[in-house]
Short mmCIF file of C-alpha atoms in Angstrom, two decimals:
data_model
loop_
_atom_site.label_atom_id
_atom_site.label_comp_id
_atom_site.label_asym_id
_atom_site.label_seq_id
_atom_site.Cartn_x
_atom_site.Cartn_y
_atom_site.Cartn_z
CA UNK A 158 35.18 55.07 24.53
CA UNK A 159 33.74 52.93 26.87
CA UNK A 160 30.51 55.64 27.86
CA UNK A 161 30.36 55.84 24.22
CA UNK A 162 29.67 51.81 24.24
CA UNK A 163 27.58 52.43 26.61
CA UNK A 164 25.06 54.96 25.32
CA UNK A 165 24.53 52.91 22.14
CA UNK A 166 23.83 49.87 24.20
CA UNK A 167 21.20 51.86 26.25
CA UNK A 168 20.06 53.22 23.37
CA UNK A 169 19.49 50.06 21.88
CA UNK A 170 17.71 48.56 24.46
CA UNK A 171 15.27 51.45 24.64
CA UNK A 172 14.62 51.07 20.95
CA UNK A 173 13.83 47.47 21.72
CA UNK A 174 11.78 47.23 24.56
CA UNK A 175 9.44 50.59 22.74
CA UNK A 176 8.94 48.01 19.79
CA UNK A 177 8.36 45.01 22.26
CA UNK A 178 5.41 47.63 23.29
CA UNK A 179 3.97 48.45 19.81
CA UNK A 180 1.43 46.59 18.69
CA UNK A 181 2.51 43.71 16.64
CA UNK A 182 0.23 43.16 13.14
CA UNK A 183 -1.88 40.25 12.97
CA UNK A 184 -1.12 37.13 11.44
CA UNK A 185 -2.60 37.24 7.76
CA UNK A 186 -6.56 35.31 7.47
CA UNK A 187 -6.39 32.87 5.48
CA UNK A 188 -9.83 32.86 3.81
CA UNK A 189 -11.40 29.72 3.66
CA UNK A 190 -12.46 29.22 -0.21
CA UNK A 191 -14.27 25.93 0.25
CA UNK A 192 -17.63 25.35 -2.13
CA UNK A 193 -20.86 26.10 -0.62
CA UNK A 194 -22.99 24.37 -3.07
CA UNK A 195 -26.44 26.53 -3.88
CA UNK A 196 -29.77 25.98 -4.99
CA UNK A 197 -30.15 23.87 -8.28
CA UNK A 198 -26.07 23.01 -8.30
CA UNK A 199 -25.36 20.23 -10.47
CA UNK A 200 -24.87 17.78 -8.26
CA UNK A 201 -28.52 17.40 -6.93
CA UNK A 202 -27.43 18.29 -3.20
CA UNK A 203 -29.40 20.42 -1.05
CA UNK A 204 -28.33 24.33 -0.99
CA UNK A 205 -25.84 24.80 1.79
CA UNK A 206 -23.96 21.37 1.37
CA UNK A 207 -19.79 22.05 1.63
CA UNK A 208 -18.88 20.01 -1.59
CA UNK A 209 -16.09 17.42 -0.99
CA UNK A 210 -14.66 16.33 -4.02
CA UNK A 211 -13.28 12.49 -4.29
CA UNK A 212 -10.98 11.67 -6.83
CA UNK A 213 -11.45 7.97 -7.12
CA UNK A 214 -9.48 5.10 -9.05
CA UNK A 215 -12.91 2.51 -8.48
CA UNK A 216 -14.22 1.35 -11.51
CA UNK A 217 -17.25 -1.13 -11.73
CA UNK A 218 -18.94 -3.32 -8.64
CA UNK A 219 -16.30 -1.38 -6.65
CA UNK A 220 -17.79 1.61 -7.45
CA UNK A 221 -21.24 0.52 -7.14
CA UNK A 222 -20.08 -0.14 -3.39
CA UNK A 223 -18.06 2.98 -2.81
CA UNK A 224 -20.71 5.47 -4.23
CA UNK A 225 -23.70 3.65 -2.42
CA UNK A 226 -21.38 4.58 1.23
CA UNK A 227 -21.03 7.93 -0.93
CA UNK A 228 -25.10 8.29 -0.47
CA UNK A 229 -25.52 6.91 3.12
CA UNK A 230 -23.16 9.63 4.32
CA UNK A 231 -24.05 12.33 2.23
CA UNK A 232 -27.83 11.63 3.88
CA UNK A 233 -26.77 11.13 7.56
CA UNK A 234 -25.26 14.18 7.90
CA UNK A 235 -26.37 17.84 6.54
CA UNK A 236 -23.04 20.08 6.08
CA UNK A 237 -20.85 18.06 3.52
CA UNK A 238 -21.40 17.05 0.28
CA UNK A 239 -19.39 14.33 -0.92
CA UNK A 240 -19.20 14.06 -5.08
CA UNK A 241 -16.64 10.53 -6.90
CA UNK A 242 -15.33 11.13 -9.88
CA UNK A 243 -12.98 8.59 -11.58
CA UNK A 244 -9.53 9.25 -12.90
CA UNK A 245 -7.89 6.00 -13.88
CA UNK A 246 -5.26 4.18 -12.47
CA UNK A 247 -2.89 4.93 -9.55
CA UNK A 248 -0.39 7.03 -11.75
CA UNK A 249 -2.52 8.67 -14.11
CA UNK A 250 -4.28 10.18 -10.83
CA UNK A 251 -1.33 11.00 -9.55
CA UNK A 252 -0.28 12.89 -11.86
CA UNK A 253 -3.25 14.71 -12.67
CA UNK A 254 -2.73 15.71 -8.85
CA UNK A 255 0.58 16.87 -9.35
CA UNK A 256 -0.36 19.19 -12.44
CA UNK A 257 -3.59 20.45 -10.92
CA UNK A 258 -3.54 24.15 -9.34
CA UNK A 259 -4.14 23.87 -5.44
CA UNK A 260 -7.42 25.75 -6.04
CA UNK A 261 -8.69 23.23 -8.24
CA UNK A 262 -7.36 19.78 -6.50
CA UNK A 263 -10.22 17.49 -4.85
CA UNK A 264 -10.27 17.74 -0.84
CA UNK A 265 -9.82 13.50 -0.80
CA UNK A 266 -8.15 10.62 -3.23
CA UNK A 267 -7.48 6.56 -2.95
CA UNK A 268 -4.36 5.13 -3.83
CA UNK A 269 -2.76 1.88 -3.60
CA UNK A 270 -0.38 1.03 -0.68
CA UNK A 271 2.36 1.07 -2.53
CA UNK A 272 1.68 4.31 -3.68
CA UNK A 273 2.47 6.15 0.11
CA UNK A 274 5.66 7.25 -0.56
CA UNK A 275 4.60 9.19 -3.52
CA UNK A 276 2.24 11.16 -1.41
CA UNK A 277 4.18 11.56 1.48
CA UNK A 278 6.65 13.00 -0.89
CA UNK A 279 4.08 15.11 -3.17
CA UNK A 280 3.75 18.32 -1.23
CA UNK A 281 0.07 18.23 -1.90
CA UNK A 282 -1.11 16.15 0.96
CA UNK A 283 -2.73 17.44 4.47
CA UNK A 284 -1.20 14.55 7.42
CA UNK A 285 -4.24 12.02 8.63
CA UNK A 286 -2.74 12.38 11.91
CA UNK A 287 -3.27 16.16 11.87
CA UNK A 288 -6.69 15.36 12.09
CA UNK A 289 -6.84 12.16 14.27
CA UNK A 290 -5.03 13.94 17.04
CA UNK A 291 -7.71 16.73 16.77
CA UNK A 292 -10.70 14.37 16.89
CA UNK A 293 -11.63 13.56 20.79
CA UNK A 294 -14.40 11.01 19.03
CA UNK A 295 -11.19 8.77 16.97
CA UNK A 296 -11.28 5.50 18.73
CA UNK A 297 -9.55 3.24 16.03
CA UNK A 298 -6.97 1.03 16.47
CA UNK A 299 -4.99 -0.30 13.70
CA UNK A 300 -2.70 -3.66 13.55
CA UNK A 301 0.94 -2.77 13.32
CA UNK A 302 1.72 -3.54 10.13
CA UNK A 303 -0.90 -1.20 8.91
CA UNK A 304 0.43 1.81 10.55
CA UNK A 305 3.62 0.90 9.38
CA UNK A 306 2.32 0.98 5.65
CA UNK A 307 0.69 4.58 5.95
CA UNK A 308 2.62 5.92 8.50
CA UNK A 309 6.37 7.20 9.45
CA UNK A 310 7.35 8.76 12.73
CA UNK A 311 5.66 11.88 12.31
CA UNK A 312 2.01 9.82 12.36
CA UNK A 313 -0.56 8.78 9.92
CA UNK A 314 0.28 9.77 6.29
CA UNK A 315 -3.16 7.89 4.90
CA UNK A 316 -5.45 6.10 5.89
CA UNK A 317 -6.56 2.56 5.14
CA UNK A 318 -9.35 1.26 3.55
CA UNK A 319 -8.72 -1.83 2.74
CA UNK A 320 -6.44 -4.62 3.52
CA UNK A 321 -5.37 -7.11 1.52
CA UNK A 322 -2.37 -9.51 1.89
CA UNK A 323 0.21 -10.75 -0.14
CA UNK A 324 1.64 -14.38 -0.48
CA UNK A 325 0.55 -17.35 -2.12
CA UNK A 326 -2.30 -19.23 -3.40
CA UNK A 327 -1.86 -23.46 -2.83
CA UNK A 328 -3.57 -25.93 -4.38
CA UNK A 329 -4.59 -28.61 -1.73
CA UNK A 330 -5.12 -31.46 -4.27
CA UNK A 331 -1.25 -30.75 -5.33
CA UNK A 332 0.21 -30.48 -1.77
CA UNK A 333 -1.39 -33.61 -0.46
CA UNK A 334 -0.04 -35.71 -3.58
CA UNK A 335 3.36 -34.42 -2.80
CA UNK A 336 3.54 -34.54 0.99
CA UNK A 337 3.87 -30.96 1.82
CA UNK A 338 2.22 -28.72 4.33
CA UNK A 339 2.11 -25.73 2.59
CA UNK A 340 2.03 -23.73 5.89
CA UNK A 341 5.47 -25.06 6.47
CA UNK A 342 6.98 -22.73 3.44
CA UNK A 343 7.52 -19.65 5.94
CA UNK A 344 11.18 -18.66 3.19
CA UNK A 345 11.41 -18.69 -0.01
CA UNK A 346 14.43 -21.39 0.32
CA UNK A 347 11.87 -23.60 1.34
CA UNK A 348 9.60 -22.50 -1.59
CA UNK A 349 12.77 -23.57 -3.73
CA UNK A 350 12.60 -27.09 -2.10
CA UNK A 351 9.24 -27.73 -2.51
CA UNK A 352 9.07 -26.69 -5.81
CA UNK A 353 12.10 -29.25 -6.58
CA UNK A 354 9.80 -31.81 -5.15
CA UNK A 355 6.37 -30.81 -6.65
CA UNK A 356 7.88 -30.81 -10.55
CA UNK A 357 10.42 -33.13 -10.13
CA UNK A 358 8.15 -36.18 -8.68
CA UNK A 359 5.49 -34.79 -11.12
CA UNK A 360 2.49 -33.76 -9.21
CA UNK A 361 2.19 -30.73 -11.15
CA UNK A 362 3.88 -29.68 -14.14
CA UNK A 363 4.77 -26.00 -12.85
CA UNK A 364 5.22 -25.63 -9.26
CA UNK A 365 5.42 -21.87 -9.17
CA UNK A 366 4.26 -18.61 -10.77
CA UNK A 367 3.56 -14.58 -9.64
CA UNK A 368 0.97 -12.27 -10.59
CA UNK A 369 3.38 -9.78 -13.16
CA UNK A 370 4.79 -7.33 -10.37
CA UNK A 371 7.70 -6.29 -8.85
CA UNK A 372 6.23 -5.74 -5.38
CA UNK A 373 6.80 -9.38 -4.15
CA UNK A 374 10.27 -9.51 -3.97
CA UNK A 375 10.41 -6.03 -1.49
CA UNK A 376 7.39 -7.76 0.16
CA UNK A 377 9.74 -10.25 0.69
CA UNK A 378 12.93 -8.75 1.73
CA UNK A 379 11.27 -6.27 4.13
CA UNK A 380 9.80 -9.55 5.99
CA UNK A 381 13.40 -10.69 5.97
CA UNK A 382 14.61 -7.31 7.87
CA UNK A 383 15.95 -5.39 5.27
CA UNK A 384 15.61 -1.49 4.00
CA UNK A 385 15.10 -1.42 0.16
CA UNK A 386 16.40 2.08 -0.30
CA UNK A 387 18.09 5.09 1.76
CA UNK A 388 16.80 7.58 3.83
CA UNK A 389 14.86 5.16 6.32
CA UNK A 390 13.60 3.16 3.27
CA UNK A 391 12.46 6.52 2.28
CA UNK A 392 10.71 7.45 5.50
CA UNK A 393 12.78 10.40 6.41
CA UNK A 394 13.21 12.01 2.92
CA UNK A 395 13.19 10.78 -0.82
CA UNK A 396 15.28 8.20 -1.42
CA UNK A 397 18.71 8.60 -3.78
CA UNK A 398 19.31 4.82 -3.78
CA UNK A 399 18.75 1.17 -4.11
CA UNK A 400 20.00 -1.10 -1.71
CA UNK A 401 19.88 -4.38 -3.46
CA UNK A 402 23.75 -4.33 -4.13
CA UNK A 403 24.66 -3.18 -1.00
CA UNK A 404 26.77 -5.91 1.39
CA UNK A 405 27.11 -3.83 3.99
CA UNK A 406 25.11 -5.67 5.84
CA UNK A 407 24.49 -8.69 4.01
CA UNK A 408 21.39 -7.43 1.60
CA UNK A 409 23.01 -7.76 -1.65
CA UNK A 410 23.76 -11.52 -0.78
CA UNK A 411 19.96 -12.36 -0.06
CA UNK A 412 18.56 -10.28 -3.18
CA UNK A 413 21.14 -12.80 -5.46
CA UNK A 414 20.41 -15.51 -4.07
CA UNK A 415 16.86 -14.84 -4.71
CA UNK A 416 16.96 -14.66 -7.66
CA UNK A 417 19.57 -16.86 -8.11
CA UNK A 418 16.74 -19.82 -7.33
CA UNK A 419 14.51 -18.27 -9.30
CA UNK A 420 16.61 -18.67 -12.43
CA UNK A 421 17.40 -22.40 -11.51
CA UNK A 422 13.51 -23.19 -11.42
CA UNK A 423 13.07 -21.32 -14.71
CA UNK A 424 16.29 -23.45 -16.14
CA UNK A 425 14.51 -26.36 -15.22
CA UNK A 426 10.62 -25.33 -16.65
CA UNK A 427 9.62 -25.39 -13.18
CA UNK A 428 8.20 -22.11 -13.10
CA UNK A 429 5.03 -20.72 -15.54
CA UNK A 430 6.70 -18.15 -17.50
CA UNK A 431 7.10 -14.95 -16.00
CA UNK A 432 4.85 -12.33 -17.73
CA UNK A 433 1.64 -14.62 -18.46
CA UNK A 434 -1.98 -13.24 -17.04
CA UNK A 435 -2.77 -14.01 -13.77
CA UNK A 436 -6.49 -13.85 -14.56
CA UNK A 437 -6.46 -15.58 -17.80
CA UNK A 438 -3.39 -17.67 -17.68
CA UNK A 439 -2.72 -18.53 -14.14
CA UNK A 440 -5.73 -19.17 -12.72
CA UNK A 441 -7.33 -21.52 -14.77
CA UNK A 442 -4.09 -23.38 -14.63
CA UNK A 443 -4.04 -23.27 -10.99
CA UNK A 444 -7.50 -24.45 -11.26
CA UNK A 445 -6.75 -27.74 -13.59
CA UNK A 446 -3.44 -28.67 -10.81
CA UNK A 447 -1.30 -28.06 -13.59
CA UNK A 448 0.15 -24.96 -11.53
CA UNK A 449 0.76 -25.44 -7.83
CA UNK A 450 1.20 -22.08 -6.03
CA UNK A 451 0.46 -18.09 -7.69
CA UNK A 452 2.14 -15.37 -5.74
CA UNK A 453 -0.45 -12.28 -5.34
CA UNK A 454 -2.75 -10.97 -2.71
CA UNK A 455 -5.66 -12.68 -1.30
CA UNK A 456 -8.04 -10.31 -2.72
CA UNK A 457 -8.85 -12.67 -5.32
CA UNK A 458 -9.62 -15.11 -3.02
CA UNK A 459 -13.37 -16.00 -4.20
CA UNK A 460 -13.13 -16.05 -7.73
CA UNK A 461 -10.09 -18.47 -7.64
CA UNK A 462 -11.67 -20.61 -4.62
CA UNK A 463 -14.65 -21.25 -7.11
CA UNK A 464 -12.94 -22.15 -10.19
CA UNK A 465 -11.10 -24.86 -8.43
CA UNK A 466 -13.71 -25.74 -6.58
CA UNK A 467 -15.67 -26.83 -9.71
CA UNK A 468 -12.65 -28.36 -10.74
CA UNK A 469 -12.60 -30.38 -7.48
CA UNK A 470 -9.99 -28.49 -6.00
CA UNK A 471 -9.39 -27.15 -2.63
CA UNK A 472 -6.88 -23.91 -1.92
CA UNK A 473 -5.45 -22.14 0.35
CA UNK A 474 -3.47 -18.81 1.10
CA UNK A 475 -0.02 -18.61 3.19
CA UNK A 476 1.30 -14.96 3.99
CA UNK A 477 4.49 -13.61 2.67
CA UNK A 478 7.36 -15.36 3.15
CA UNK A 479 10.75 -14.44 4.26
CA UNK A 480 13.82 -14.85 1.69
CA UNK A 481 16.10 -17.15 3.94
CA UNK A 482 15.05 -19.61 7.08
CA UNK A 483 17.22 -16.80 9.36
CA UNK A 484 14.92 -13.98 8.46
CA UNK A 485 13.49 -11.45 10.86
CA UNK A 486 9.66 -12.31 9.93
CA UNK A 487 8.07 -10.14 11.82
CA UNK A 488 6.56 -7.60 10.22
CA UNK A 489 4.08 -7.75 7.49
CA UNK A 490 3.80 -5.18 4.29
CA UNK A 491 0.39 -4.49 3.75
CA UNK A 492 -1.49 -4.47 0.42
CA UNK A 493 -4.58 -2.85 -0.49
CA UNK A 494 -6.17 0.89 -0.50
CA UNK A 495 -6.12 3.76 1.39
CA UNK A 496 -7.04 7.33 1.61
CA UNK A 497 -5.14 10.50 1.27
CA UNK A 498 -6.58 14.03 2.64
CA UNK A 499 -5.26 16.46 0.13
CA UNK A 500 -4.72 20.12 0.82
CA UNK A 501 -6.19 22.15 -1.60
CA UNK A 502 -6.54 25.30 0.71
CA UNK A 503 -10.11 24.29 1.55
CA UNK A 504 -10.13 24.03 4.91
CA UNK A 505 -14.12 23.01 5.63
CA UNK A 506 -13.69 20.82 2.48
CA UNK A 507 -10.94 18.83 3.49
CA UNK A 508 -12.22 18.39 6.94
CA UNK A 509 -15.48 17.35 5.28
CA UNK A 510 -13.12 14.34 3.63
CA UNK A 511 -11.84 13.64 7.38
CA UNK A 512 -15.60 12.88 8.24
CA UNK A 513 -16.06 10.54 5.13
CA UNK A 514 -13.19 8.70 6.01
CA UNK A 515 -14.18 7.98 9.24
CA UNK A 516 -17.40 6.77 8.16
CA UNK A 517 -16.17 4.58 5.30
CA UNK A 518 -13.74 3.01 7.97
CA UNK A 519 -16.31 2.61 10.62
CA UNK A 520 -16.66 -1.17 11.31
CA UNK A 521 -20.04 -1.21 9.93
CA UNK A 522 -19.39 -0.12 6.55
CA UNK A 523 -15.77 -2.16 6.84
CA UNK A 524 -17.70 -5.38 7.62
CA UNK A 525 -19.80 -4.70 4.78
CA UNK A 526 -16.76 -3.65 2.56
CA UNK A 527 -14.90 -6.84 3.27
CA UNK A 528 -17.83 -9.06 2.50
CA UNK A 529 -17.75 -7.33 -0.89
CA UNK A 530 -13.55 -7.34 -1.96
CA UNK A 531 -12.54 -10.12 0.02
CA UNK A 532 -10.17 -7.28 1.86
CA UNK A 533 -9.23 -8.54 5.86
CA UNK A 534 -10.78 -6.49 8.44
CA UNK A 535 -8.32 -4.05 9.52
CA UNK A 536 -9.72 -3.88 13.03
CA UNK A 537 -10.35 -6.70 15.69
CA UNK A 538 -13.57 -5.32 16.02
CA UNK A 539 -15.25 -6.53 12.68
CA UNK A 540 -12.94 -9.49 12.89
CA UNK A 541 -14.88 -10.47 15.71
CA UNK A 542 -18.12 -10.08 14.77
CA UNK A 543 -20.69 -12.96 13.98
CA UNK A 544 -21.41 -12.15 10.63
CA UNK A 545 -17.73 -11.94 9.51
CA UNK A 546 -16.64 -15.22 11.25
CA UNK A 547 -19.69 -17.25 9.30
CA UNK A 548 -17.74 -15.37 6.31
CA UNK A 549 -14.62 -17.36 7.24
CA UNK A 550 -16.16 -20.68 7.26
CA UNK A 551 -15.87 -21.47 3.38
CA UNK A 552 -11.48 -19.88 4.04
CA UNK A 553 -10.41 -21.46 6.48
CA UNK A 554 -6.66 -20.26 5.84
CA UNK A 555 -8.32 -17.03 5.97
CA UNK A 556 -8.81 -17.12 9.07
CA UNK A 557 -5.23 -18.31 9.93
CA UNK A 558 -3.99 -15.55 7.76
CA UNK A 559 -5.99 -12.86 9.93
CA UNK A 560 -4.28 -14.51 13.19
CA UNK A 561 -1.05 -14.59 11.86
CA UNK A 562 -1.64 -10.74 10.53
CA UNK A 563 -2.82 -9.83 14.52
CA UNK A 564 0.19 -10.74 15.56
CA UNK A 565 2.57 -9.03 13.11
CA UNK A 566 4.82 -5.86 14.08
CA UNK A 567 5.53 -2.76 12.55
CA UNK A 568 9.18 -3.79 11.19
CA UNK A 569 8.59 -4.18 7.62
CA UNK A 570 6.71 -1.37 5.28
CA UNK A 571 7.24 -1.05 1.81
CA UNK A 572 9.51 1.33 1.17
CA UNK A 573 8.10 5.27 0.31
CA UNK A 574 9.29 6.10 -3.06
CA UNK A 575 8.32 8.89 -5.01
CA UNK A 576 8.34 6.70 -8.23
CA UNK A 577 6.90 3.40 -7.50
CA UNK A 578 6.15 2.89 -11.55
CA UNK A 579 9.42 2.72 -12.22
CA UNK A 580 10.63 1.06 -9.15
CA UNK A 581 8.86 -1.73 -9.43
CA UNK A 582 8.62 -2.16 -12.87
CA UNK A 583 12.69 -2.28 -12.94
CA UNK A 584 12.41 -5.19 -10.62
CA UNK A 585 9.88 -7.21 -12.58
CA UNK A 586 12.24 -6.67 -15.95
CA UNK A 587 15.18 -8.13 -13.82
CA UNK A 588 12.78 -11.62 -12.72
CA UNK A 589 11.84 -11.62 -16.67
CA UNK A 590 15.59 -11.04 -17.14
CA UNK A 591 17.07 -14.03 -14.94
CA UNK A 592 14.11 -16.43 -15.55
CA UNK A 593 15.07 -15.79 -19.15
CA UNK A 594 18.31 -17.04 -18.84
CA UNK A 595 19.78 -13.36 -18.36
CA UNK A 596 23.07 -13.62 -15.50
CA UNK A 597 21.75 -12.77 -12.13
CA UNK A 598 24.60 -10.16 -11.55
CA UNK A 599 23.37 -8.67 -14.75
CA UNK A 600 20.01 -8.36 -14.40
CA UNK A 601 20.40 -7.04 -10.70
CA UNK A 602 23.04 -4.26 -11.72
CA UNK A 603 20.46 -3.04 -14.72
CA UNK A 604 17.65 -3.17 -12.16
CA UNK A 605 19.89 -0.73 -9.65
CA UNK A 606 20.88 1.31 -12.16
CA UNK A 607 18.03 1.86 -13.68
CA UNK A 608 16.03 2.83 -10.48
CA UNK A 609 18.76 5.23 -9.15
CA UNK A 610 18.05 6.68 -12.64
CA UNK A 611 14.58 7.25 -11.82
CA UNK A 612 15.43 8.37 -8.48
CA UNK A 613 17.87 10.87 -10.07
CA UNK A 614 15.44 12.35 -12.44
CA UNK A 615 12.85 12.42 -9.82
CA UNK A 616 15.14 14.81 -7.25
CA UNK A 617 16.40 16.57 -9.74
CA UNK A 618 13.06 18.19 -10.22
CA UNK A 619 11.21 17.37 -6.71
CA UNK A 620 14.09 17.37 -4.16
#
C-alpha cells in the first residue's frame, strides 16, 4: 500500500514540475480604445489629439475660467485634447455616470467634497494616487485636512481644486455693540451664549442663521472628534449606519444637545427661520445688522463683504466650530471641488485627465483660480506669493482663517457616503423639525431612520 502511495506521489510531482516547464499563455492585451481625434473632428483640434472628455458641473463666470485653463493646456501641449461639457448638478452627474456604459463615460469629472464617498464607492473611478505614485515630476503637498477630505488609507481618491471653508460670517458693527470677539466662539455652546446676548440686549434682532444644508452639523461634530457613520465613517466600506444615536461613546449626547440649543434659540425668535435664501434672504439681512452671523463657506466672501460694506458694515469669517468647549478641534472638513479620474477603459485618455489636473492645480493657475472664487490656496506655495497676500489685504480674517487651516490635522473628514442627497437632506429636515417646535428626540430618531433607510436601499443594490 505504501509503494502504491508512493508511485502516485511521484507521479504527481512529475506531472507538475512538466507543466511548471510548459509555456504558460500570456496575460490577455487589453487594447487601449482611447479617441484619436482626426482631421476635421468636431471639436476643432488638430488631427492626432487623444480626446479627454470632462464632464463638468461649472456653469457661468466659472466656466468662463475653467474652459479658458481648458485652452491654455490644450495649446501647451500636443498629445491630449481636452473637451467640457456640462451636466448639471452634483447628483444629476452622478448619476448619469452611474448609468453610462464604461465605453462611453468621460476620462475626468468635478464634484463637490462632499460628494467623495460616492465615488470612492461607485466602482467607476481610477485612484489619483495610482497616478501620483507613478509621476517622478508630482511635487505637491497638500494641508492635512485636504488629504483627509479626498483621501482614505489606500491614498488619494480625488483631487482638489478648490478649497473653500466652512463656518461663519460676523458682522463687525454687531459684535462691537455687544462686546464680543467673535474669534472667541471656537463651540457652538459659546455660539448659544452669544446669541443669548446679541438678541436679548438687542443689537440685532436675529443673532443666527445657516445657509439651507445639512453639512454643518457633521462639519461640526467631526471637528468635535466624532465618526458620523460605520465602517471608518465610511472609509473602509459603505456605511450601514448613522451614529447620531449612538452613546457608546458619548455621540448621541452631543448631537441632542445640539440641537437641543438650536430649538431654544428658535423658541425664543432668535434665529432667522431655517429654510430662507441665503442669497436673497440672508444676506441682505446680514448686510442691514438685522442678522448677526450666517453659517456657510467663505466662498461668498466678496459679494457679502461688499454689500455690507455699502451698508457701512465690516465682516468677518471664523472657521468651524466644535459642538462643546471639550472638543477635539483639530481637524478641519474641507469644502469646495475636486477632481475624479474615471476609468472608462481608456487608458491614454484617462492619463491625458492626470496631465490636466496637474496643470489646473499648478500654483499658477491656482493663484489665478483663487483670485477668481474666493477659494483658499490649497498649497503654501501660492499662499505665499506677493500677489495673493495684496489679495488678503481687503480679508483680513482671511488671512487668519488660512493660518488657522495650516495648522489643522487630518482627524476630521466628512464622512464617505454613497448617498450624500439623502444624508444630508435628512439632517436639514430634522433642524427645520426642532427649530419648528418638533421634540428633539423626535426629529433625531426620524433623521436616523430615515438615513439607515437610504443606506439600506443603497446596499441592497450596490453592496
Amino acid at each position: 500500500m505504501k509503494k502504491i502511495l508512493a508511485l502516485i506521489l511521484a507521479l504527481v510531482m512529475a506531472l507538475s514540475l512538466v507543466a511548471c516547464g510548459e509555456k504558460q499563455p500570456d496575460e490577455p492585451v487589453v487594447e487601449d480604445t482611447s479617441i484619436v481625434l482626426q482631421e476635421g473632428n468636431e471639436y476643432g483640434a488638430p488631427a492626432g489629439r487623444i480626446l479627454v472628455m470632462y464632464w463638468s458641473t461649472y456653469g457661468s463666470s466659472t466656466a468662463e475660467f475653467v474652459d479658458k485653463i481648458i485652452d491654455e493646456f490644450n495649446n501647451m501641449q500636443e498629445e491630449y485634447w481636452v473637451v467640457r461639457e456640462y451636466n448639471g448638478g452634483y447628483y444629476d452627474q452622478i448619476a448619469k455616470l452611474m448609468a453610462t456604459e464604461q465605453k462611453d463615460l468621460p476620462a475626468l469629472c468635478n464634484s463637490s467634497s462632499e460628494t467623495v464617498g460616492a465615488y470612492l464607492h461607485s466602482g467607476i473611478i481610477k485612484m489619483v494616487q495610482d497616478y501620483i505614485d507613478a509621476d517622478p515630476t508630482y511635487d505637491r503637498e497638500l494641508y492635512a485636512p485636504l488629504t483627509a477630505t479626498y483621501g482614505n488609507a489606500d491614498g488619494m481618491i480625488g483631487y482638489p481644486i478648490g478649497l473653500s471653508q466652512s463656518g461663519f460670517f460676523y458682522n463687525k458693527t454687531v459684535f462691537e455693540k455687544a462686546g464680543i470677539d467673535p474669534t472667541s466662539l471656537t463651540s457652538f455652546e459659546k455660539i448659544y451664549d452669544a446669541v443669548l446676548k446679541i438678541c436679548g440686549e438687542g443689537h440685532a434682532k436675529y443673532g443666527i442663521s445657516e445657509e439651507h444644508s445639512g453639512i454643518w452639523a457633521n462639519y461640526a461634530f467631526h471637528r468635535e472628534g466624532f465618526y458620523t457613520v460605520d465602517n471608518d465613517n465610511a472609509s473602509t466600506g459603505l456605511p450601514t449606519k448613522c451614529l447620531y444615536d449612538d452613546n457608546s461613546n458619548g455621540f448621541a449626547d452631543i448631537v441632542k444637545q445640539y440641537y437641543t440649543q438650536w430649538a431654544d434659540l428658535a423658541a425664543k425668535g432668535y434665529v432667522y427661520p431655517v429654510g430662507s435664501s441665503k442669497k436673497d434672504e440672508l444676506e441682505p439681512a446680514f448686510a442691514n445688522a438685522d442678522l448677526a452671523m450666517i453659517i456657510t463657506t467663505n466662498s461668498s466672501y466678496k459679494r457679502i463683504y461688499d454689500a455690507c460694506k455699502a451698508n457701512g458694515h465690516e465682516i468677518g469669517f471664523q472657521l468651524m466650530y466644535t459642538i462643546t468647549d471639550e472638543g477635539k478641534g483639530t481637524g478641519y472638513c474641507t469644502s469646495g471641488n475636486g477632481m475624479f479620474i474615471i476609468d472608462n477603459g481608456k487608458t491614454k485618455s484617462m492619463q491625458g485627465a492626470w496631465e490636466f489636473l496637474k496643470y489646473f492645480t499648478s500654483p499658477d493657475v491656482q493663484l489665478r483660480w483663487n483670485q477668481m472664487t474666493s477659494y483658499m490656496p490649497m498649497y503654501k506655495e501660492v499662499y505665499e506669493m506677493p500677489e495673493y497676500q495684496a489679495d488678503l489685504e481687503w480679508r483680513p480674517s482671511f488671512k487668519q482663517n488660512i493660518e488657522d487651516f495650516l495648522a489643522g490635522d487630518d482627524s476630521a473628514f466628512y464622512a464617505f457616503t454613497a448617498t450624500n442627497n439623502e444624508y444630508t437632506l435628512a439632517q436639514q429636515t430634522c433642524l427645520e423639525a426642532v427649530c419648528n417646535g418638533t421634540p428633539v428626540d423626535d426629529a433625531i430618531a426620524t433623521m436616523v431612520q430615515t438615513i439607515n433607510d437610504a443606506f439600506d436601499m443603497y446596499n441592497l443594490s450596490n453592496g
